[in-house]
Tab-separated table of C-alpha atoms and ligand atoms in Angstrom:
chain	number	residue	atom	x	y	z
A	11	UNK	CA	1.091	29.845	-1.032
A	12	UNK	CA	2.285	26.627	0.558
A	13	UNK	CA	-0.062	26.834	3.557
A	14	UNK	CA	-2.952	24.395	3.986
A	15	UNK	CA	-5.547	23.620	6.656
A	16	UNK	CA	-4.665	19.941	6.408
A	17	UNK	CA	-1.694	18.171	4.890
A	18	UNK	CA	-1.954	14.434	4.518
A	19	UNK	CA	1.207	12.399	4.126
A	20	UNK	CA	0.563	9.457	1.797
A	21	UNK	CA	-1.755	8.886	-1.171
A	22	UNK	CA	-2.862	5.349	-0.233
A	23	UNK	CA	-6.496	4.491	0.464
A	24	UNK	CA	-6.370	6.147	3.886
A	25	UNK	CA	-4.842	9.403	2.675
A	26	UNK	CA	-7.116	9.686	-0.353
A	27	UNK	CA	-10.269	8.995	1.625
A	28	UNK	CA	-9.354	11.366	4.439
A	29	UNK	CA	-8.450	14.071	1.919
A	30	UNK	CA	-11.860	13.733	0.272
A	31	UNK	CA	-13.595	13.979	3.629
A	32	UNK	CA	-11.594	16.984	4.839
A	33	UNK	CA	-12.008	18.750	1.511
A	34	UNK	CA	-15.762	18.120	1.602
A	35	UNK	CA	-15.770	19.733	5.067
A	36	UNK	CA	-14.454	22.934	3.444
A	37	UNK	CA	-10.757	22.609	4.292
A	38	UNK	CA	-7.840	23.401	1.991
A	39	UNK	CA	-6.119	20.033	1.748
A	40	UNK	CA	-2.862	18.811	0.193
A	41	UNK	CA	-1.550	15.263	-0.093
A	42	UNK	CA	2.218	14.748	-0.226
A	43	UNK	CA	3.190	11.348	-1.673
A	44	UNK	CA	6.760	10.070	-1.888
A	45	UNK	CA	6.217	7.724	-4.851
A	46	UNK	CA	5.525	8.408	-8.506
A	47	UNK	CA	2.220	6.529	-8.341
A	48	UNK	CA	-0.947	6.779	-6.283
A	49	UNK	CA	-2.479	4.083	-4.113
A	50	UNK	CA	0.395	2.966	-1.870
A	51	UNK	CA	-0.099	-0.748	-1.258
A	52	UNK	CA	-2.891	-0.782	-3.855
A	53	UNK	CA	-0.533	-0.915	-6.800
A	54	UNK	CA	-0.638	-1.840	-10.468
A	55	UNK	CA	2.586	-1.766	-12.454
A	56	UNK	CA	3.436	-2.376	-16.078
A	57	UNK	CA	5.702	-4.908	-17.724
A	58	UNK	CA	5.659	-4.861	-21.562
A	59	UNK	CA	3.150	-2.005	-21.229
A	60	UNK	CA	0.671	-4.385	-19.588
A	61	UNK	CA	-0.566	-4.392	-16.045
A	62	UNK	CA	0.177	-6.509	-12.978
A	63	UNK	CA	-1.519	-5.971	-9.596
A	64	UNK	CA	1.501	-6.338	-7.369
A	65	UNK	CA	0.209	-4.974	-4.052
A	66	UNK	CA	-3.057	-6.105	-2.478
A	67	UNK	CA	-4.770	-8.450	-4.936
A	68	UNK	CA	-8.043	-8.114	-3.070
A	69	UNK	CA	-9.514	-6.126	-0.229
A	70	UNK	CA	-11.560	-7.544	2.586
A	71	UNK	CA	-15.161	-6.550	1.898
A	72	UNK	CA	-16.861	-4.190	4.318
A	73	UNK	CA	-19.865	-1.871	4.353
A	74	UNK	CA	-17.456	1.049	4.000
A	75	UNK	CA	-15.969	-0.393	0.823
A	76	UNK	CA	-19.399	-1.125	-0.637
A	77	UNK	CA	-20.378	2.493	0.002
A	78	UNK	CA	-17.120	3.793	-1.430
A	79	UNK	CA	-17.404	1.713	-4.633
A	80	UNK	CA	-21.003	2.874	-5.057
A	81	UNK	CA	-20.026	6.535	-4.600
A	82	UNK	CA	-17.225	6.173	-7.140
A	83	UNK	CA	-19.434	4.242	-9.549
A	84	UNK	CA	-16.949	1.355	-9.632
A	85	UNK	CA	-18.072	-2.255	-9.920
A	86	UNK	CA	-15.838	-4.599	-7.929
A	87	UNK	CA	-15.542	-8.322	-8.675
A	88	UNK	CA	-15.352	-10.948	-5.968
A	89	UNK	CA	-12.473	-13.317	-5.287
A	90	UNK	CA	-12.557	-15.871	-2.464
A	91	UNK	CA	-13.402	-13.747	0.568
A	92	UNK	CA	-12.392	-10.444	-1.011
A	93	UNK	CA	-13.127	-7.914	-3.735
A	94	UNK	CA	-10.957	-6.593	-6.565
A	95	UNK	CA	-11.239	-4.260	-9.513
A	96	UNK	CA	-10.896	-5.656	-13.023
A	97	UNK	CA	-8.528	-3.500	-15.086
A	98	UNK	CA	-6.188	-2.931	-12.143
A	99	UNK	CA	-6.537	-2.286	-8.428
A	100	UNK	CA	-4.889	1.098	-8.865
A	101	UNK	CA	-8.028	2.320	-10.687
A	102	UNK	CA	-9.522	2.646	-7.234
A	103	UNK	CA	-6.840	5.121	-6.167
A	104	UNK	CA	-6.953	6.975	-9.482
A	105	UNK	CA	-10.720	7.412	-9.192
A	106	UNK	CA	-10.491	8.495	-5.550
A	107	UNK	CA	-7.817	11.057	-6.438
A	108	UNK	CA	-10.056	13.046	-8.812
A	109	UNK	CA	-10.416	16.629	-7.584
A	110	UNK	CA	-7.717	16.359	-4.911
A	111	UNK	CA	-4.500	18.371	-4.765
A	112	UNK	CA	-1.702	15.811	-4.686
A	113	UNK	CA	2.023	16.312	-5.102
A	114	UNK	CA	3.940	13.161	-6.008
A	115	UNK	CA	7.609	12.398	-5.459
A	116	UNK	CA	7.455	14.526	-2.297
A	117	UNK	CA	8.979	12.511	0.503
A	118	UNK	CA	8.411	14.263	3.830
A	119	UNK	CA	11.652	13.985	5.810
A	120	UNK	CA	10.987	16.302	8.749
A	121	UNK	CA	8.084	17.681	10.742
A	122	UNK	CA	8.617	20.871	12.760
A	123	UNK	CA	6.162	22.536	15.140
A	124	UNK	CA	6.437	26.299	14.605
A	125	UNK	CA	4.115	28.646	16.488
A	126	UNK	CA	0.676	27.130	15.996
A	127	UNK	CA	1.395	25.259	12.814
A	128	UNK	CA	3.426	22.448	11.336
A	129	UNK	CA	6.199	22.841	8.802
A	130	UNK	CA	6.814	19.818	6.584
A	131	UNK	CA	10.199	19.594	4.910
A	132	UNK	CA	10.619	17.333	1.912
A	133	UNK	CA	13.627	15.468	0.544
A	134	UNK	CA	13.772	17.817	-2.458
A	135	UNK	CA	14.138	20.824	-0.088
A	136	UNK	CA	10.569	22.049	-0.653
A	137	UNK	CA	8.538	23.021	2.429
A	138	UNK	CA	4.845	23.328	3.257
A	139	UNK	CA	2.919	24.474	6.318
A	140	UNK	CA	-0.400	23.301	7.731
A	141	UNK	CA	-2.629	23.700	10.772
A	142	UNK	CA	-2.915	19.936	11.026
A	143	UNK	CA	-1.052	16.950	9.609
A	144	UNK	CA	-2.262	13.380	9.129
A	145	UNK	CA	0.428	10.773	8.658
A	146	UNK	CA	-0.844	7.625	6.884
A	147	UNK	CA	2.378	5.677	6.228
A	148	UNK	CA	2.551	2.147	7.705
A	149	UNK	CA	3.033	2.680	11.458
A	150	UNK	CA	6.773	1.767	11.657
A	151	UNK	CA	7.560	4.225	8.836
A	152	UNK	CA	5.389	6.905	10.473
A	153	UNK	CA	7.258	6.389	13.751
A	154	UNK	CA	10.627	6.700	11.996
A	155	UNK	CA	9.569	10.137	10.756
A	156	UNK	CA	8.271	11.145	14.193
A	157	UNK	CA	11.432	10.004	15.949
A	158	UNK	CA	13.812	11.569	13.428
A	159	UNK	CA	11.827	14.834	13.792
A	160	UNK	CA	12.475	14.616	17.585
A	161	UNK	CA	8.763	14.613	18.417
A	162	UNK	CA	8.406	13.161	21.915
A	163	UNK	CA	6.579	9.824	21.992
A	164	UNK	CA	7.132	7.408	24.884
A	165	UNK	CA	9.373	4.432	24.115
A	166	UNK	CA	6.691	2.101	25.522
A	167	UNK	CA	3.707	3.731	23.783
A	168	UNK	CA	1.370	0.932	22.553
A	169	UNK	CA	1.470	2.292	18.988
A	170	UNK	CA	5.107	1.145	18.874
A	171	UNK	CA	4.007	-2.486	19.155
A	172	UNK	CA	2.113	-2.501	15.820
A	173	UNK	CA	3.761	-4.932	13.390
A	174	UNK	CA	3.211	-5.849	9.755
A	175	UNK	CA	3.785	-9.015	7.761
A	176	UNK	CA	6.324	-8.871	4.963
A	177	UNK	CA	5.433	-9.942	1.435
A	178	UNK	CA	7.534	-11.307	-1.410
A	179	UNK	CA	5.823	-11.254	-4.795
A	180	UNK	CA	6.936	-12.824	-8.077
A	181	UNK	CA	5.672	-11.134	-11.226
A	182	UNK	CA	6.053	-13.650	-14.046
A	183	UNK	CA	5.466	-13.311	-17.778
A	184	UNK	CA	4.718	-16.747	-19.239
A	185	UNK	CA	5.904	-17.849	-22.679
A	186	UNK	CA	3.330	-17.054	-25.401
A	187	UNK	CA	2.362	-20.701	-25.926
A	188	UNK	CA	1.535	-21.267	-22.236
A	189	UNK	CA	-2.029	-20.909	-20.994
A	190	UNK	CA	-1.923	-19.042	-17.644
A	191	UNK	CA	-5.062	-20.785	-16.311
A	192	UNK	CA	-3.648	-24.256	-16.908
A	193	UNK	CA	-0.426	-23.261	-15.122
A	194	UNK	CA	-2.430	-22.101	-12.121
A	195	UNK	CA	-4.531	-25.279	-12.109
A	196	UNK	CA	-1.565	-27.646	-12.473
A	197	UNK	CA	0.151	-26.337	-9.336
A	198	UNK	CA	-1.032	-28.007	-6.154
A	199	UNK	CA	-2.574	-25.716	-3.514
A	200	UNK	CA	0.279	-24.495	-1.369
A	201	UNK	CA	0.969	-23.073	2.069
A	202	UNK	CA	3.830	-21.001	0.745
A	203	UNK	CA	2.167	-19.129	-2.078
A	204	UNK	CA	-0.963	-18.192	-4.032
A	205	UNK	CA	-0.979	-17.782	-7.814
A	206	UNK	CA	-3.169	-15.210	-9.571
A	207	UNK	CA	-3.569	-15.031	-13.362
A	208	UNK	CA	-3.633	-11.430	-14.552
A	209	UNK	CA	-5.690	-12.140	-17.686
A	210	UNK	CA	-8.673	-12.853	-15.415
A	211	UNK	CA	-8.471	-9.198	-14.380
A	212	UNK	CA	-8.092	-7.778	-17.887
A	213	UNK	CA	-4.373	-7.192	-17.234
A	214	UNK	CA	-1.256	-8.823	-18.779
A	215	UNK	CA	-2.559	-11.792	-20.859
A	216	UNK	CA	0.529	-13.885	-19.988
A	217	UNK	CA	1.044	-12.453	-16.510
A	218	UNK	CA	1.030	-14.314	-13.203
A	219	UNK	CA	1.382	-12.745	-9.789
A	220	UNK	CA	2.619	-15.200	-7.187
A	221	UNK	CA	2.205	-13.969	-3.632
A	222	UNK	CA	4.314	-15.712	-0.973
A	223	UNK	CA	3.118	-16.362	2.565
A	224	UNK	CA	4.172	-14.152	5.506
A	225	UNK	CA	6.342	-16.984	6.928
A	226	UNK	CA	8.136	-17.633	3.636
A	227	UNK	CA	8.562	-13.889	3.038
A	228	UNK	CA	9.938	-13.272	6.541
A	229	UNK	CA	12.451	-16.125	6.127
A	230	UNK	CA	13.906	-14.890	2.846
A	231	UNK	CA	13.170	-11.143	2.798
A	232	UNK	CA	16.613	-9.790	3.748
A	233	UNK	CA	18.555	-12.099	1.412
A	234	UNK	CA	20.109	-10.891	-1.857
A	235	UNK	CA	17.686	-11.045	-4.770
A	236	UNK	CA	19.416	-14.012	-6.431
A	237	UNK	CA	19.011	-16.051	-3.226
A	238	UNK	CA	15.384	-15.001	-2.889
A	239	UNK	CA	14.739	-16.154	-6.442
A	240	UNK	CA	16.462	-19.497	-5.755
A	241	UNK	CA	14.192	-20.042	-2.713
A	242	UNK	CA	11.180	-19.126	-4.850
A	243	UNK	CA	12.243	-21.622	-7.527
A	244	UNK	CA	12.558	-24.417	-4.948
A	245	UNK	CA	9.120	-23.622	-3.459
A	246	UNK	CA	7.389	-23.443	-6.844
A	247	UNK	CA	9.008	-26.628	-8.150
A	248	UNK	CA	7.977	-28.497	-4.999
A	249	UNK	CA	4.372	-27.581	-5.772
A	250	UNK	CA	4.480	-28.787	-9.371
A	251	UNK	CA	4.957	-25.428	-11.062
A	252	UNK	CA	6.908	-25.708	-14.331
A	253	UNK	CA	9.567	-22.980	-14.169
A	254	UNK	CA	10.267	-23.389	-17.900
A	255	UNK	CA	6.916	-21.726	-18.516
A	256	UNK	CA	8.347	-18.388	-17.351
A	257	UNK	CA	9.783	-16.085	-20.006
A	258	UNK	CA	10.824	-13.299	-17.621
A	259	UNK	CA	10.209	-12.287	-14.063
A	260	UNK	CA	10.591	-9.574	-11.423
A	261	UNK	CA	10.603	-9.893	-7.643
A	262	UNK	CA	8.760	-7.261	-5.609
A	263	UNK	CA	9.289	-6.839	-1.859
A	264	UNK	CA	6.839	-5.224	0.577
A	265	UNK	CA	8.420	-4.635	3.983
A	266	UNK	CA	5.011	-3.621	5.389
A	267	UNK	CA	2.168	-5.602	3.913
A	268	UNK	CA	-0.678	-6.344	6.354
A	269	UNK	CA	-0.890	-5.151	9.970
A	270	UNK	CA	-0.929	-8.142	12.346
A	271	UNK	CA	-2.424	-6.105	15.164
A	272	UNK	CA	-4.059	-2.704	15.285
A	273	UNK	CA	-4.108	0.263	17.625
A	274	UNK	CA	-7.587	0.386	19.158
A	275	UNK	CA	-8.517	3.877	17.894
A	276	UNK	CA	-9.062	5.123	14.323
A	277	UNK	CA	-6.472	7.870	14.827
A	278	UNK	CA	-3.840	8.880	17.355
A	279	UNK	CA	-2.831	12.484	18.060
A	280	UNK	CA	0.888	12.071	18.766
A	281	UNK	CA	1.499	15.835	19.155
A	282	UNK	CA	-0.876	18.830	18.866
A	283	UNK	CA	-2.713	18.471	15.549
A	284	UNK	CA	-0.402	15.711	14.304
A	285	UNK	CA	-2.382	12.520	13.761
A	286	UNK	CA	-1.488	8.979	12.789
A	287	UNK	CA	-4.045	7.047	10.727
A	288	UNK	CA	-4.050	4.045	8.418
A	289	UNK	CA	-4.503	0.309	8.443
A	290	UNK	CA	-2.359	-0.066	11.595
A	291	UNK	CA	-5.123	1.726	13.486
A	292	UNK	CA	-8.250	-0.480	13.695
A	293	UNK	CA	-8.270	-0.776	9.885
A	294	UNK	CA	-10.640	2.150	9.752
A	295	UNK	CA	-8.926	3.762	6.800
A	296	UNK	CA	-12.269	4.447	5.268
A	297	UNK	CA	-13.706	6.066	8.385
A	298	UNK	CA	-13.799	9.805	8.740
A	299	UNK	CA	-11.484	11.325	11.318
A	300	UNK	CA	-13.604	14.449	11.324
A	301	UNK	CA	-15.664	14.446	14.511
B	401	FAD	C1	1.114	-7.845	-0.892
B	401	FAD	C2	-0.058	-7.262	-0.143
B	401	FAD	C3	-1.220	-8.007	0.041
B	401	FAD	C4	-2.310	-7.479	0.723
B	401	FAD	N1	-3.448	-8.209	0.826
B	401	FAD	C5	-4.542	-7.676	1.395
B	401	FAD	C6	-5.769	-8.406	1.456
B	401	FAD	O1	-5.850	-9.554	1.002
B	401	FAD	N2	-6.852	-7.813	2.031
B	401	FAD	C7	-6.780	-6.536	2.536
B	401	FAD	O2	-7.809	-6.011	3.010
B	401	FAD	N3	-5.627	-5.823	2.512
B	401	FAD	C8	-4.520	-6.372	1.959
B	401	FAD	N4	-3.346	-5.657	1.930
B	401	FAD	C9	-3.249	-4.415	2.713
B	401	FAD	C10	-3.844	-3.206	2.032
B	401	FAD	O3	-3.195	-3.022	0.794
B	401	FAD	C11	-3.594	-2.016	2.970
B	401	FAD	O4	-4.267	-2.248	4.207
B	401	FAD	C12	-4.086	-0.682	2.441
B	401	FAD	O5	-3.739	-0.514	1.092
B	401	FAD	C13	-3.455	0.393	3.331
B	401	FAD	O6	-3.715	1.671	2.823
B	401	FAD	P1	-3.072	2.923	3.564
B	401	FAD	O7	-3.461	4.119	2.785
B	401	FAD	O8	-3.446	2.873	5.005
B	401	FAD	O9	-1.493	2.716	3.527
B	401	FAD	P2	-0.465	2.725	2.198
B	401	FAD	O10	-1.220	2.149	1.077
B	401	FAD	O11	0.740	2.101	2.696
B	401	FAD	O12	-0.293	4.280	1.945
B	401	FAD	C14	0.685	5.046	2.602
B	401	FAD	C15	1.319	5.980	1.592
B	401	FAD	O13	2.219	6.844	2.286
B	401	FAD	C16	3.333	7.101	1.442
B	401	FAD	N5	4.423	7.550	2.304
B	401	FAD	C17	5.056	6.871	3.294
B	401	FAD	N6	5.989	7.634	3.889
B	401	FAD	C18	5.942	8.841	3.269
B	401	FAD	C19	6.682	10.061	3.430
B	401	FAD	N7	7.639	10.190	4.358
B	401	FAD	N8	6.378	11.112	2.623
B	401	FAD	C20	5.397	11.014	1.675
B	401	FAD	N9	4.686	9.875	1.469
B	401	FAD	C21	4.950	8.809	2.258
B	401	FAD	C22	3.582	5.738	0.789
B	401	FAD	O14	4.341	5.857	-0.396
B	401	FAD	C23	2.152	5.269	0.529
B	401	FAD	O15	1.696	5.647	-0.753
B	401	FAD	C24	-2.227	-6.154	1.261
B	401	FAD	C25	-1.061	-5.405	1.063
B	401	FAD	C26	0.015	-5.947	0.377
B	401	FAD	C27	1.267	-5.111	0.177
């Protein structure tokens, strides 16, 4: 019952798109996702029952995305040099997930080659088998799983050099009397952060998402949360942001945010029928891996 042609690890954009393509090619496909939600780094969360986009706030436009949005009948909006979905970025993942078999809160902790197939063991002791496996986690996380499963991959393999920027994000709920747009406009443009008002996206009417630069995030990422928040306060104050406008806040950390280099192929077969894919591999997460 737990056997599939293809098991995809991760329900981010890569995993969802590849699952659709493999399913359309007639394969029995399962996605195993460790989190409660879908979308991976495309993420919308709720505070006071209202949404905040706290992962990617936009995606770089491409022909593939245009085609995908058309197929899904979604109308993206434009922002600077990117596109986003009003009502929450995670609507993209939710729409892509329709018709796919996805199990959430299934963290794959071990991959075992047995006869001609793969066995995938999960943290909750469940197990699945498949003829082929596609691993779509950010490359360093994918390599952790490969190494802890004792799958041989050379220490100097070029895939091991793929790195990601870190991202610190402040989710802020402004006091009811504060106008989010005026807060955004009053702050001077900054090298350390970008401020996005959530009401412009039909999300939390008093919500701001403040995304900190890779350099700032790298500098403060490993510190305790109170110290991170102090550094954030200093940076925001320096740029004219009135901290008294904030009623409550949460800090979100992304250890792997954007790949700074990419492996030059769309997928890498690290062992028989075990593939790596995702944005660490030429950013072709919307390209089919099916020959
Ligand atoms: C703060 C931030 C800002 C960004 N800004 C931009 C931008 O401006 N423009 C742009 O184009 N892109 C941007 N991105 C990057 C973009 O979000 C990613 O390139 C894209 O979402 C990657 O999708 P993916 O499916 O390849 O990976 P992910 O979305 O990371 O999906 C991988 C999935 O695998 C799951 N997983 C991992 N390990 C396991 C396991 N062992 N078992 C089961 N499941 C597992 C994870 O939970 C996750 O859901 C940004 C990302 C962040 C975080």
